[in-house]
Amino acid sequence: MDFLTVLQVLDSTVRLAIPLLLACLAGLYSERAGIFDIGLEGKMLAAAFFAGAIAAVSGNVWVGLLAGIGASLALSVVHGVASITFRGNQLISGVAINMLAAGVTVLIAQDWFKQGGRTPSLTEDGRFQPLEWPMAIGPKDAEETGQRLSELITEASIPQQIYSELLSGHSIIVYLAILAVPLSAWVLYGTRFGLRLRAVGENPASVDTAGISVVRLRYTAVLICGVLCGIAGAYLATALQAGFIKDMTAGRGFIALAALIFAKWRPWSALWACLLFGLLQAIAVRFQSIEVGDFVIPVQLMEALPYILTVVILAGFVGRAVPPRAGGEPYVKER
Amino acid sequence: MSKMPMWADAILVPLISLFLAALLSALVILGIGENPIEAFQLMVDGALKRSAGWGYTLYYATNYIFTGLAVAVAFHARLFNIGGEGQAMIGGVGVALVCLYIPWPHWSLAIIGASAGAALFGAAWALIPAYLQAKRGSHIVITTIMFNYIAFSVLGYLLVEILRPAGAMDPASANFPEATHLPNFHDMFAPEGSRMFRGAPANVTFFLALAACVFVWLLIWRTRLGYDIRSFGLSETAAKYAGSSPLRITVIAMLISGALAGMMSVNTTLGESERLILNSTEGAGFVGIAVALMGRNHPIGILLAALLFGFLNQGGAELALWTNIPRELIVVIQALVILFTGALDNLVRMPLEALFLNLRKKKETV
């Protein structure tokens, strides 16, 4: 395996980690405020569909992104009403949202496009295009010199290879998602809102006593979660792939949930966890089987590894993951 | 203070929730430009007016009885077993191993062996999440979700690398021997030469599911263990005080739950496909959540809810066949039922409780 192959795997690691990261941060806000959200998957799926569909109809990816965020927000409101206003079971609500999204997306896709539950393939303006950084080797250079892009990169120096292959050439959402990590860390640990958000997930009664509305804080957190899931879903349909296909989230919402636990509900750790799970996905996509000596690691093991790691972490054998204390419990004011 | 009479809690609340879900589903059908009344008639025609339709309805209902009971038993111990899907998949592996490697002389013995295999494997798949919940406090919802995905990978690996016969292309085990094939409803009930139930997959496992309903009723309401499970579900501290061990109750409740979910694969793997295939569960593990919520965790309620969802599933298949409405409509209906009977329960309950309270006050003042 040469250096360039490693770079390419890392490059697709970043691509695959981004939807995980956005969904993971989404879950982070919600769960830090004490609202469990196993509906990340459904919200991403709904957002992926509406982003893909509206981008295809309007031909503008930004309109698609807004539609995706809108769809995800709508489901967030359902989750909020069920778990905050009506104090219902947050886990059951999450299950319902996942199933609702899985059904509704195909139903509407079939009604609108009649292509068996997918949206039409997106053309240039319907997708997020890669951003070429200055001095990076990109498709333009390939056109000018008449050589193939892969050849140009192979000939380049190692720093240039890293710069062109790994850092440059991602869509804007990739960079925004990575910026969201320090931003979230600052919001959570550096602002008054973040302090209150964390408090409402640990001890809502104390927040209430301080005269701050628990309901409002929790709705805010759930809505932030909706926006981030919306961007994650839109990224799937308009950047990672060119259009929506049935069940395209393929468990990413749950891997994000796993990453969130892995990261112990902290933003920076979330980035590393998502990159790790992204790497596993990238390896599973690129290599069908990996030989270690005489032993062949089956591709199924690579697919299952994020889930297995999460169970190990949850079991507390490698550093214990303690969720926010008031997570999952509806807040009832004393009367 | 009881705010509502028992009958309202057991019957009125689920019915109103169901009505709300049906209303929204009708709006969805209208939204995609179809007529909900015609659609409903088509579902009834396809699922209930022909014996073959009944054969499919009862086949699906059999799956949902098992998964619904599985969720309910765990619910009684206040454990949310979302892993029925994975437990059923691994239960299927148990069925396949038992049927492929033991030469059964007759189906009546094979079904006993297959049930034992399915229950054992399903229970084993629930054991680790149960143990981790009880011993290490790992949230059982998360671990069972993870175990669903792990189960899918395990099943894929077994089918591709180990159980697939040499030369076969699709990821599936070899066919089970002739002697293990279960009699279906056509074999059992159709008079000589009649076409009744022909081609429908409902089979003798349906009666196994009915027996499971009786078993769960006896277990939960007529045994000491059931009492322990229920008291643990109502108050963990009280149960601890009364001397029952949380570890023991959690593990036993989840083992029974996993065994029931696993036994679903007797119906799908031995009864229908007669070999182990990749996607035999078809989301039945998740439908079990809707069934248990709708059936109020009681075997009679679960039986009725399973029949309802069996009807919906078969009716939905008919709709997909004859109209432009895809099968996913049924997933939407299931989701709405889970939402209204599970998460938005208070939406229905709060106004009803207020209503009954008012009625009682009036009576007292008169």
Coordinates of C-alpha atoms in Angstrom, one line a residue, chain A residues 31 35-43 79 90-95 97-98 253-254 257, chain B residues 80 82 141-142 145:
Chain A
E31 CA -28.8 15.0 24.8
I35 CA -33.6 15.0 25.5
F36 CA -32.5 11.6 24.2
D37 CA -32.7 11.4 20.5
I38 CA -32.5 8.1 18.7
G39 CA -34.4 9.8 15.8
L40 CA -31.2 11.3 14.3
E41 CA -31.4 8.7 11.6
G42 CA -34.9 9.6 10.6
K43 CA -34.2 13.3 10.6
H79 CA -40.0 15.1 19.0
Q90 CA -38.4 10.1 24.2
L91 CA -37.1 6.7 23.0
I92 CA -40.4 5.6 21.6
S93 CA -40.8 9.0 19.9
G94 CA -37.4 8.5 18.3
V95 CA -38.4 5.1 17.0
I97 CA -39.7 9.4 13.9
N98 CA -37.3 6.9 12.3
G253 CA -27.8 8.1 12.5
F254 CA -27.0 5.2 14.8
L257 CA -25.2 8.1 18.3
Chain B
F80 CA -37.2 -1.2 26.3
I82 CA -35.5 -2.4 20.7
V141 CA -31.8 0.8 24.3
I142 CA -28.5 1.8 22.9
I145 CA -29.7 -1.1 18.8

